[in-house]
């Protein structure tokens, strides 16, 4: 049976997992998988700096960095971050710019803001000790249910389930789940199964085993079922559906926006950067001023309008420095950067606006797209 035919059958059949009287998903594959999963787990298989410690703070930092980011990408950021902020008290007492600077390039900057905010709460309300239960952890900024489960199990040895992207895929395949995983009923069944996989006292090992299995064996494409400890109990493998689960839900293509950016130079050769408001996308980072081109506008007209509106100054738009592309979670942008000169009074420096020599751009935390423009300037 071809892939299209299998997908059509999946949609027609729906979810084959039997349900119990409470409407919750039950499947014998789950308890049968717990032992082979643990037997397969080998702590030396994937050495990582945060696995060599039980320090809750370090595990917390690593789990936040690992959201949406690969292990290989996280390691150098983690090591620099821990060297600069070796304890929660140091992080809490540090200025926001220092935290953002060390996060620069890792993306999803609200993670850094929330981590910093949560560190202050840990100092102020929890006596400097990270709470140990998943429920208390999930009450802190930036800690979702899966991250809370990971910290509670990895740092405190609690029997709490995890359900990050990799674990979700493994459990969905184990269950042979033939529906959109984002649906609330799917999520409930996945959480139940993830919890049911934990043998008493084995929360830490189970969480690590599931994470490793998702990374090394039950990969998004080309899962290696022959090497998998769950091969004999996995529903997706039994039904020849490993590649089709999770179901691919068709999403709309991401919208694209043209963003115009001004590198405004004063008579001394200094350039203007502004600090973005804490709330919102890229909050707390420094960036060149600019904004979105509206329908029918030229890039130059859009730039003059944005700068007049935001800074209250007129500019002469000069030569184009270049264009850089960037993709965010919900849209893509092309940034068009121009050299500009103020034609009227220049904005004063303030807490949120600075005139700096271009050579000092490296001292400020910039979004990746703005860093590319800084590189073009250099
Ligand atoms: Fe994933 Fe295949 Fe293992 Fe099932 S048998 S959990 S699909 S690798």
CSV table of C-alpha atoms and ligand atoms in Angstrom, one decimal:
chain,number,residue,atom,x,y,z
A,1,UNK,CA,0.0,0.0,0.0
A,2,UNK,CA,1.4,3.4,-1.0
A,3,UNK,CA,1.9,6.4,1.3
A,4,UNK,CA,-1.2,8.3,0.0
A,5,UNK,CA,-3.4,5.2,0.3
A,6,UNK,CA,-2.2,4.6,3.9
A,7,UNK,CA,-2.9,8.2,4.8
A,8,UNK,CA,-6.3,8.0,3.3
A,9,UNK,CA,-7.0,4.8,5.3
A,10,UNK,CA,-5.7,6.5,8.4
A,11,UNK,CA,-8.2,9.4,8.0
A,12,UNK,CA,-11.0,7.0,7.2
A,13,UNK,CA,-10.4,4.7,10.1
A,14,UNK,CA,-9.8,7.4,12.6
A,15,UNK,CA,-8.1,6.5,15.9
A,16,UNK,CA,-8.1,2.7,16.6
A,17,UNK,CA,-7.2,2.9,20.2
A,18,UNK,CA,-9.8,1.5,22.5
A,19,UNK,CA,-11.3,3.8,25.1
A,20,UNK,CA,-12.3,3.1,28.6
A,21,UNK,CA,-15.5,4.1,30.3
A,22,UNK,CA,-14.2,7.6,31.2
A,23,UNK,CA,-13.6,8.3,27.5
A,24,UNK,CA,-9.8,8.2,28.1
A,25,UNK,CA,-7.5,6.3,25.8
A,26,UNK,CA,-6.1,3.0,27.1
A,27,UNK,CA,-3.8,0.7,25.3
A,28,UNK,CA,-1.9,-2.4,26.4
A,29,UNK,CA,1.1,-1.3,24.4
A,30,UNK,CA,1.9,1.3,27.0
A,31,UNK,CA,2.6,-0.9,30.1
A,32,UNK,CA,4.3,-3.4,27.9
A,33,UNK,CA,6.7,-0.8,26.7
A,34,UNK,CA,7.9,0.4,30.1
A,35,UNK,CA,10.4,-2.4,30.8
A,36,UNK,CA,12.0,-2.7,27.4
A,37,UNK,CA,12.3,1.1,27.3
A,38,UNK,CA,14.2,1.2,30.6
A,39,UNK,CA,16.3,-1.8,29.7
A,40,UNK,CA,17.4,0.0,26.5
A,41,UNK,CA,18.3,3.3,28.3
A,42,UNK,CA,22.0,3.8,28.6
A,43,UNK,CA,23.1,7.0,30.4
A,44,UNK,CA,26.4,7.0,28.7
A,45,UNK,CA,24.8,7.0,25.2
A,46,UNK,CA,24.4,10.7,24.9
A,47,UNK,CA,26.7,12.7,27.2
A,48,UNK,CA,25.6,16.3,27.8
A,49,UNK,CA,26.9,18.8,30.3
A,50,UNK,CA,23.5,19.1,32.1
A,51,UNK,CA,23.2,15.4,32.5
A,52,UNK,CA,26.3,15.2,34.6
A,53,UNK,CA,24.7,17.3,37.4
A,54,UNK,CA,21.6,17.1,39.6
A,55,UNK,CA,21.7,20.8,40.2
A,56,UNK,CA,18.1,21.9,39.6
A,57,UNK,CA,19.2,25.4,38.4
A,58,UNK,CA,21.4,24.0,35.7
A,59,UNK,CA,18.9,21.4,34.6
A,60,UNK,CA,16.2,24.2,34.5
A,61,UNK,CA,18.5,26.4,32.3
A,62,UNK,CA,19.2,23.5,30.0
A,63,UNK,CA,15.5,22.5,29.7
A,64,UNK,CA,14.6,26.1,28.8
A,65,UNK,CA,17.3,26.3,26.2
A,66,UNK,CA,16.3,22.9,24.7
A,67,UNK,CA,12.8,24.2,23.9
A,68,UNK,CA,12.7,24.4,20.1
A,69,UNK,CA,16.4,24.0,19.9
A,70,UNK,CA,18.7,21.0,19.3
A,71,UNK,CA,21.2,19.7,21.8
A,72,UNK,CA,24.2,20.5,19.5
A,73,UNK,CA,23.1,24.1,19.2
A,74,UNK,CA,22.4,24.5,22.9
A,75,UNK,CA,25.7,23.2,24.3
A,76,UNK,CA,27.9,26.3,23.7
A,77,UNK,CA,25.2,28.7,24.8
A,78,UNK,CA,24.6,26.6,28.0
A,79,UNK,CA,28.3,26.6,28.8
A,80,UNK,CA,28.7,30.3,28.4
A,81,UNK,CA,25.5,31.0,30.3
A,82,UNK,CA,26.4,28.8,33.3
A,83,UNK,CA,29.9,30.3,33.3
A,84,UNK,CA,28.4,33.8,33.5
A,85,UNK,CA,25.5,33.0,35.8
A,86,UNK,CA,26.6,29.9,37.9
A,87,UNK,CA,23.7,30.1,40.4
A,88,UNK,CA,20.1,31.3,40.4
A,89,UNK,CA,21.0,34.2,42.7
A,90,UNK,CA,23.6,35.5,40.3
A,91,UNK,CA,21.1,35.3,37.4
A,92,UNK,CA,18.4,37.1,39.4
A,93,UNK,CA,20.8,39.9,40.3
A,94,UNK,CA,22.1,40.4,36.8
A,95,UNK,CA,20.9,43.3,34.5
A,96,UNK,CA,18.5,42.2,31.7
A,97,UNK,CA,20.9,43.3,29.0
A,98,UNK,CA,23.6,40.9,30.2
A,99,UNK,CA,21.1,38.0,30.1
A,100,UNK,CA,19.9,38.9,26.6
A,101,UNK,CA,23.4,39.3,25.3
A,102,UNK,CA,24.3,35.7,26.3
A,103,UNK,CA,21.0,34.5,24.7
A,104,UNK,CA,21.8,36.3,21.4
A,105,UNK,CA,21.7,33.8,18.5
A,106,UNK,CA,19.6,31.2,20.4
A,107,UNK,CA,16.3,32.7,19.4
A,108,UNK,CA,12.9,32.7,21.1
A,109,UNK,CA,14.0,35.5,23.3
A,110,UNK,CA,11.0,35.4,25.6
A,111,UNK,CA,12.6,32.3,27.1
A,112,UNK,CA,15.5,34.4,28.4
A,113,UNK,CA,13.2,37.1,29.7
A,114,UNK,CA,11.0,34.5,31.5
A,115,UNK,CA,14.0,32.7,32.9
A,116,UNK,CA,15.3,35.9,34.3
A,117,UNK,CA,11.9,36.8,35.7
A,118,UNK,CA,11.5,33.3,37.2
A,119,UNK,CA,14.9,33.5,38.8
A,120,UNK,CA,13.8,36.7,40.7
A,121,UNK,CA,10.7,34.9,41.8
A,122,UNK,CA,12.7,31.9,43.0
A,123,UNK,CA,14.9,34.2,45.1
A,124,UNK,CA,11.9,36.4,46.3
A,125,UNK,CA,9.3,33.7,47.1
A,126,UNK,CA,11.1,30.3,47.3
A,127,UNK,CA,14.1,31.2,49.4
A,128,UNK,CA,16.5,30.7,46.4
A,129,UNK,CA,15.5,27.1,46.0
A,130,UNK,CA,13.7,25.9,42.8
A,131,UNK,CA,10.5,24.2,43.9
A,132,UNK,CA,10.5,20.4,43.3
A,133,UNK,CA,6.9,19.6,42.2
A,134,UNK,CA,5.7,19.9,38.6
A,135,UNK,CA,2.7,22.0,39.7
A,136,UNK,CA,4.9,24.6,41.5
A,137,UNK,CA,7.4,24.6,38.7
A,138,UNK,CA,4.7,25.2,36.1
A,139,UNK,CA,3.6,28.3,38.0
A,140,UNK,CA,6.9,30.0,37.2
A,141,UNK,CA,7.2,32.1,34.0
A,142,UNK,CA,8.4,30.2,31.0
A,143,UNK,CA,7.9,26.7,32.4
A,144,UNK,CA,5.2,24.7,30.6
A,145,UNK,CA,3.9,21.4,31.7
A,146,UNK,CA,6.5,19.3,29.9
A,147,UNK,CA,9.4,21.4,31.1
A,148,UNK,CA,8.0,21.2,34.6
A,149,UNK,CA,7.8,17.4,34.3
A,150,UNK,CA,11.4,17.3,33.0
A,151,UNK,CA,12.8,19.4,35.8
A,152,UNK,CA,10.8,17.5,38.5
A,153,UNK,CA,11.9,14.1,37.2
A,154,UNK,CA,15.5,14.9,36.1
A,155,UNK,CA,16.5,17.2,39.0
A,156,UNK,CA,14.3,15.9,41.8
A,157,UNK,CA,13.7,12.2,40.8
A,158,UNK,CA,10.0,12.6,40.8
A,159,UNK,CA,7.7,10.3,38.8
A,160,UNK,CA,6.4,13.1,36.6
A,161,UNK,CA,5.7,12.6,32.8
A,162,UNK,CA,7.2,14.7,30.0
A,163,UNK,CA,5.8,15.4,26.6
A,164,UNK,CA,8.1,17.5,24.5
A,165,UNK,CA,8.0,17.2,20.7
A,166,UNK,CA,10.2,14.1,20.6
A,167,UNK,CA,8.4,12.3,23.3
A,168,UNK,CA,5.0,13.2,21.8
A,169,UNK,CA,6.1,11.6,18.5
A,170,UNK,CA,7.3,8.4,20.2
A,171,UNK,CA,4.2,8.0,22.3
A,172,UNK,CA,1.9,8.7,19.4
A,173,UNK,CA,3.6,6.0,17.4
A,174,UNK,CA,3.5,3.6,20.3
A,175,UNK,CA,-0.2,4.2,20.5
A,176,UNK,CA,-0.7,4.2,16.7
A,177,UNK,CA,-2.5,7.5,17.2
A,178,UNK,CA,-4.2,8.4,13.9
A,179,UNK,CA,-5.4,12.0,14.5
A,180,UNK,CA,-4.0,15.5,14.9
A,181,UNK,CA,-1.8,15.4,18.0
A,182,UNK,CA,-2.6,19.0,18.8
A,183,UNK,CA,-6.3,18.2,19.6
A,184,UNK,CA,-7.1,18.3,23.3
A,185,UNK,CA,-8.3,14.7,23.3
A,186,UNK,CA,-5.0,13.6,21.7
A,187,UNK,CA,-2.9,15.5,24.2
A,188,UNK,CA,-4.8,14.0,27.1
A,189,UNK,CA,-4.2,10.5,25.8
A,190,UNK,CA,-0.5,11.3,25.2
A,191,UNK,CA,-0.1,12.6,28.7
A,192,UNK,CA,-1.8,9.6,30.2
A,193,UNK,CA,0.4,7.3,28.2
A,194,UNK,CA,3.6,9.2,29.1
A,195,UNK,CA,2.6,8.9,32.8
A,196,UNK,CA,1.7,5.3,32.5
A,197,UNK,CA,5.1,4.5,31.0
A,198,UNK,CA,6.8,5.4,34.3
A,199,UNK,CA,7.6,2.5,36.6
A,200,UNK,CA,7.6,3.5,40.3
A,201,UNK,CA,10.7,5.4,41.2
A,202,UNK,CA,11.9,5.5,37.6
A,203,UNK,CA,10.7,8.9,36.5
A,204,UNK,CA,14.1,10.3,35.7
A,205,UNK,CA,15.3,7.2,33.7
A,206,UNK,CA,12.0,7.0,31.8
A,207,UNK,CA,12.1,10.7,30.8
A,208,UNK,CA,15.7,10.4,29.6
A,209,UNK,CA,15.0,7.2,27.8
A,210,UNK,CA,12.0,8.6,25.9
A,211,UNK,CA,14.0,11.7,25.0
A,212,UNK,CA,16.9,9.6,23.7
A,213,UNK,CA,14.7,7.2,21.8
A,214,UNK,CA,13.0,10.1,20.0
A,215,UNK,CA,16.3,11.7,19.1
A,216,UNK,CA,18.2,8.6,18.1
A,217,UNK,CA,15.8,5.9,17.0
A,218,UNK,CA,12.2,7.0,16.6
A,219,UNK,CA,13.2,10.0,14.5
A,220,UNK,CA,10.7,12.2,12.6
A,221,UNK,CA,11.8,10.7,9.2
A,222,UNK,CA,13.2,7.2,8.8
A,223,UNK,CA,12.5,5.7,12.3
A,224,UNK,CA,14.8,2.8,12.9
A,225,UNK,CA,12.2,0.3,14.1
A,226,UNK,CA,14.5,-2.7,13.7
A,227,UNK,CA,16.8,-1.2,16.4
A,228,UNK,CA,13.9,0.0,18.7
A,229,UNK,CA,13.3,-1.6,22.0
A,230,UNK,CA,9.5,-1.0,21.5
A,231,UNK,CA,9.4,-2.8,18.1
A,232,UNK,CA,7.4,-5.8,19.4
A,233,UNK,CA,4.7,-3.6,21.1
A,234,UNK,CA,4.5,-0.5,18.9
A,235,UNK,CA,1.2,-0.1,17.1
A,236,UNK,CA,2.6,2.2,14.4
A,237,UNK,CA,5.3,-0.3,13.5
A,238,UNK,CA,2.8,-3.2,13.6
A,239,UNK,CA,0.5,-1.4,11.1
A,240,UNK,CA,3.3,-0.2,8.9
A,241,UNK,CA,2.4,3.4,9.8
A,242,UNK,CA,5.6,4.6,11.6
A,243,UNK,CA,6.4,7.1,8.9
A,244,UNK,CA,2.8,8.5,8.7
A,245,UNK,CA,2.4,9.1,12.4
A,246,UNK,CA,2.2,11.9,13.5
A,247,UNK,CA,-0.4,12.7,10.8
A,248,UNK,CA,0.8,15.6,8.7
A,249,UNK,CA,-1.8,18.4,9.2
A,250,UNK,CA,-1.7,20.8,6.3
A,251,UNK,CA,-0.9,24.2,7.6
A,252,UNK,CA,-1.3,27.5,5.6
A,253,UNK,CA,2.0,28.8,4.1
A,254,UNK,CA,3.6,31.4,6.3
A,255,UNK,CA,2.8,35.0,5.3
A,256,UNK,CA,5.7,37.2,4.2
A,257,UNK,CA,6.4,40.8,5.1
A,258,UNK,CA,8.8,43.4,3.8
A,259,UNK,CA,10.5,45.2,6.7
A,260,UNK,CA,12.4,48.4,6.2
A,261,UNK,CA,15.3,49.3,8.5
A,262,UNK,CA,17.2,52.6,8.9
A,263,UNK,CA,20.8,52.7,9.8
A,264,UNK,CA,20.7,56.4,10.8
A,265,UNK,CA,24.1,58.0,11.0
A,266,UNK,CA,24.8,61.3,12.7
A,267,UNK,CA,27.5,63.9,11.9
A,268,UNK,CA,29.9,62.1,14.1
A,269,UNK,CA,29.5,58.8,12.3
A,270,UNK,CA,27.5,57.2,15.2
A,271,UNK,CA,24.4,55.1,14.5
A,272,UNK,CA,21.1,54.9,16.3
A,273,UNK,CA,19.8,51.7,17.9
A,274,UNK,CA,16.7,51.3,20.1
A,275,UNK,CA,15.7,48.8,22.8
A,276,UNK,CA,12.5,46.9,22.0
A,277,UNK,CA,9.8,46.9,24.6
A,278,UNK,CA,10.0,43.9,27.0
A,279,UNK,CA,6.5,42.7,26.0
A,280,UNK,CA,6.3,41.3,22.5
A,281,UNK,CA,8.4,39.7,19.9
A,282,UNK,CA,12.2,40.1,20.4
A,283,UNK,CA,11.4,42.2,23.6
A,284,UNK,CA,14.4,43.5,25.4
A,285,UNK,CA,16.8,43.2,22.4
A,286,UNK,CA,18.4,46.2,20.7
A,287,UNK,CA,17.5,46.8,17.0
A,288,UNK,CA,17.8,49.3,14.2
A,289,UNK,CA,14.6,51.5,13.8
A,290,UNK,CA,12.2,50.7,11.1
A,291,UNK,CA,8.9,48.9,10.4
A,292,UNK,CA,6.6,47.1,7.9
A,293,UNK,CA,6.0,48.3,4.4
A,294,UNK,CA,2.4,48.7,3.6
A,295,UNK,CA,0.7,47.7,0.4
A,296,UNK,CA,1.6,49.9,-2.6
A,297,UNK,CA,4.4,51.8,-0.8
A,298,UNK,CA,8.0,52.0,-2.1
A,299,UNK,CA,10.6,50.8,0.4
A,300,UNK,CA,12.0,54.3,0.8
A,301,UNK,CA,8.6,55.9,1.4
A,302,UNK,CA,7.8,53.2,4.0
A,303,UNK,CA,11.0,53.8,5.8
A,304,UNK,CA,10.5,57.6,5.9
A,305,UNK,CA,7.0,57.1,7.2
A,306,UNK,CA,8.0,54.6,9.9
A,307,UNK,CA,10.9,56.8,11.2
A,308,UNK,CA,8.7,59.9,11.2
A,309,UNK,CA,6.0,58.0,13.1
A,310,UNK,CA,8.3,56.3,15.6
A,311,UNK,CA,11.0,58.8,16.3
A,312,UNK,CA,9.3,62.1,15.1
A,313,UNK,CA,12.2,62.9,12.8
A,314,UNK,CA,12.7,63.3,9.1
A,315,UNK,CA,15.3,61.3,7.3
A,316,UNK,CA,17.0,61.3,3.9
A,317,UNK,CA,17.0,57.7,2.7
A,318,UNK,CA,20.4,56.9,1.1
A,319,UNK,CA,21.9,53.8,-0.4
A,320,UNK,CA,20.7,50.3,0.3
A,321,UNK,CA,23.0,48.3,2.5
A,322,UNK,CA,21.4,45.0,1.7
A,323,UNK,CA,18.5,42.7,2.3
A,324,UNK,CA,18.3,39.7,4.7
A,325,UNK,CA,15.7,37.1,5.1
A,326,UNK,CA,14.5,35.6,8.3
A,327,UNK,CA,11.7,33.2,9.4
A,328,UNK,CA,9.8,33.4,12.6
A,329,UNK,CA,7.3,30.9,13.9
A,330,UNK,CA,4.3,32.5,12.3
A,331,UNK,CA,5.7,34.5,9.4
A,332,UNK,CA,8.7,35.2,7.3
A,333,UNK,CA,10.4,38.6,6.7
A,334,UNK,CA,12.8,40.3,4.3
A,335,UNK,CA,14.6,43.2,6.0
A,336,UNK,CA,15.7,45.9,3.6
A,337,UNK,CA,18.4,48.1,5.3
A,338,UNK,CA,19.3,51.6,4.1
A,339,UNK,CA,21.8,54.2,5.2
A,340,UNK,CA,20.0,57.3,6.3
A,341,UNK,CA,20.7,60.8,7.6
A,342,UNK,CA,18.5,62.9,9.8
A,343,UNK,CA,17.2,66.0,8.1
A,344,UNK,CA,15.8,67.6,11.3
A,345,UNK,CA,16.6,67.4,15.0
A,346,UNK,CA,18.0,64.0,16.0
A,347,UNK,CA,16.5,62.0,18.8
A,348,UNK,CA,18.2,62.2,22.1
A,349,UNK,CA,19.9,59.2,23.7
A,350,UNK,CA,17.8,57.6,26.4
A,351,UNK,CA,17.5,54.3,28.3
A,352,UNK,CA,15.8,52.9,25.2
A,353,UNK,CA,17.8,54.7,22.4
A,354,UNK,CA,21.6,55.0,22.0
A,355,UNK,CA,23.9,56.6,19.5
A,356,UNK,CA,26.9,54.3,19.2
A,357,UNK,CA,30.0,53.8,17.1
A,358,UNK,CA,29.3,51.0,14.6
A,359,UNK,CA,32.3,49.1,16.1
A,360,UNK,CA,30.4,48.8,19.4
A,361,UNK,CA,27.4,46.9,17.9
A,362,UNK,CA,29.0,43.7,19.2
A,363,UNK,CA,28.3,44.8,22.8
A,364,UNK,CA,24.6,44.8,22.4
A,365,UNK,CA,22.1,41.8,22.1
A,366,UNK,CA,20.6,42.1,18.6
A,367,UNK,CA,18.0,39.8,16.9
A,368,UNK,CA,19.6,37.5,14.4
A,369,UNK,CA,18.2,39.4,11.5
A,370,UNK,CA,19.7,42.7,12.8
A,371,UNK,CA,23.0,41.0,13.5
A,372,UNK,CA,23.1,40.1,9.8
A,373,UNK,CA,22.7,43.8,9.0
A,374,UNK,CA,25.4,44.7,11.4
A,375,UNK,CA,27.7,42.2,9.7
A,376,UNK,CA,26.9,43.8,6.3
A,377,UNK,CA,27.9,47.2,7.8
A,378,UNK,CA,31.2,45.8,9.1
B,1,LIG,FE1,9.2,4.5,16.8
B,1,LIG,FE2,9.5,2.3,15.2
B,1,LIG,FE3,10.1,2.3,17.8
B,1,LIG,FE4,7.6,2.4,17.1
B,1,LIG,S1,9.0,0.7,16.7
B,1,LIG,S2,8.6,3.6,18.7
B,1,LIG,S3,7.7,3.7,15.3
B,1,LIG,S4,11.1,3.5,16.2
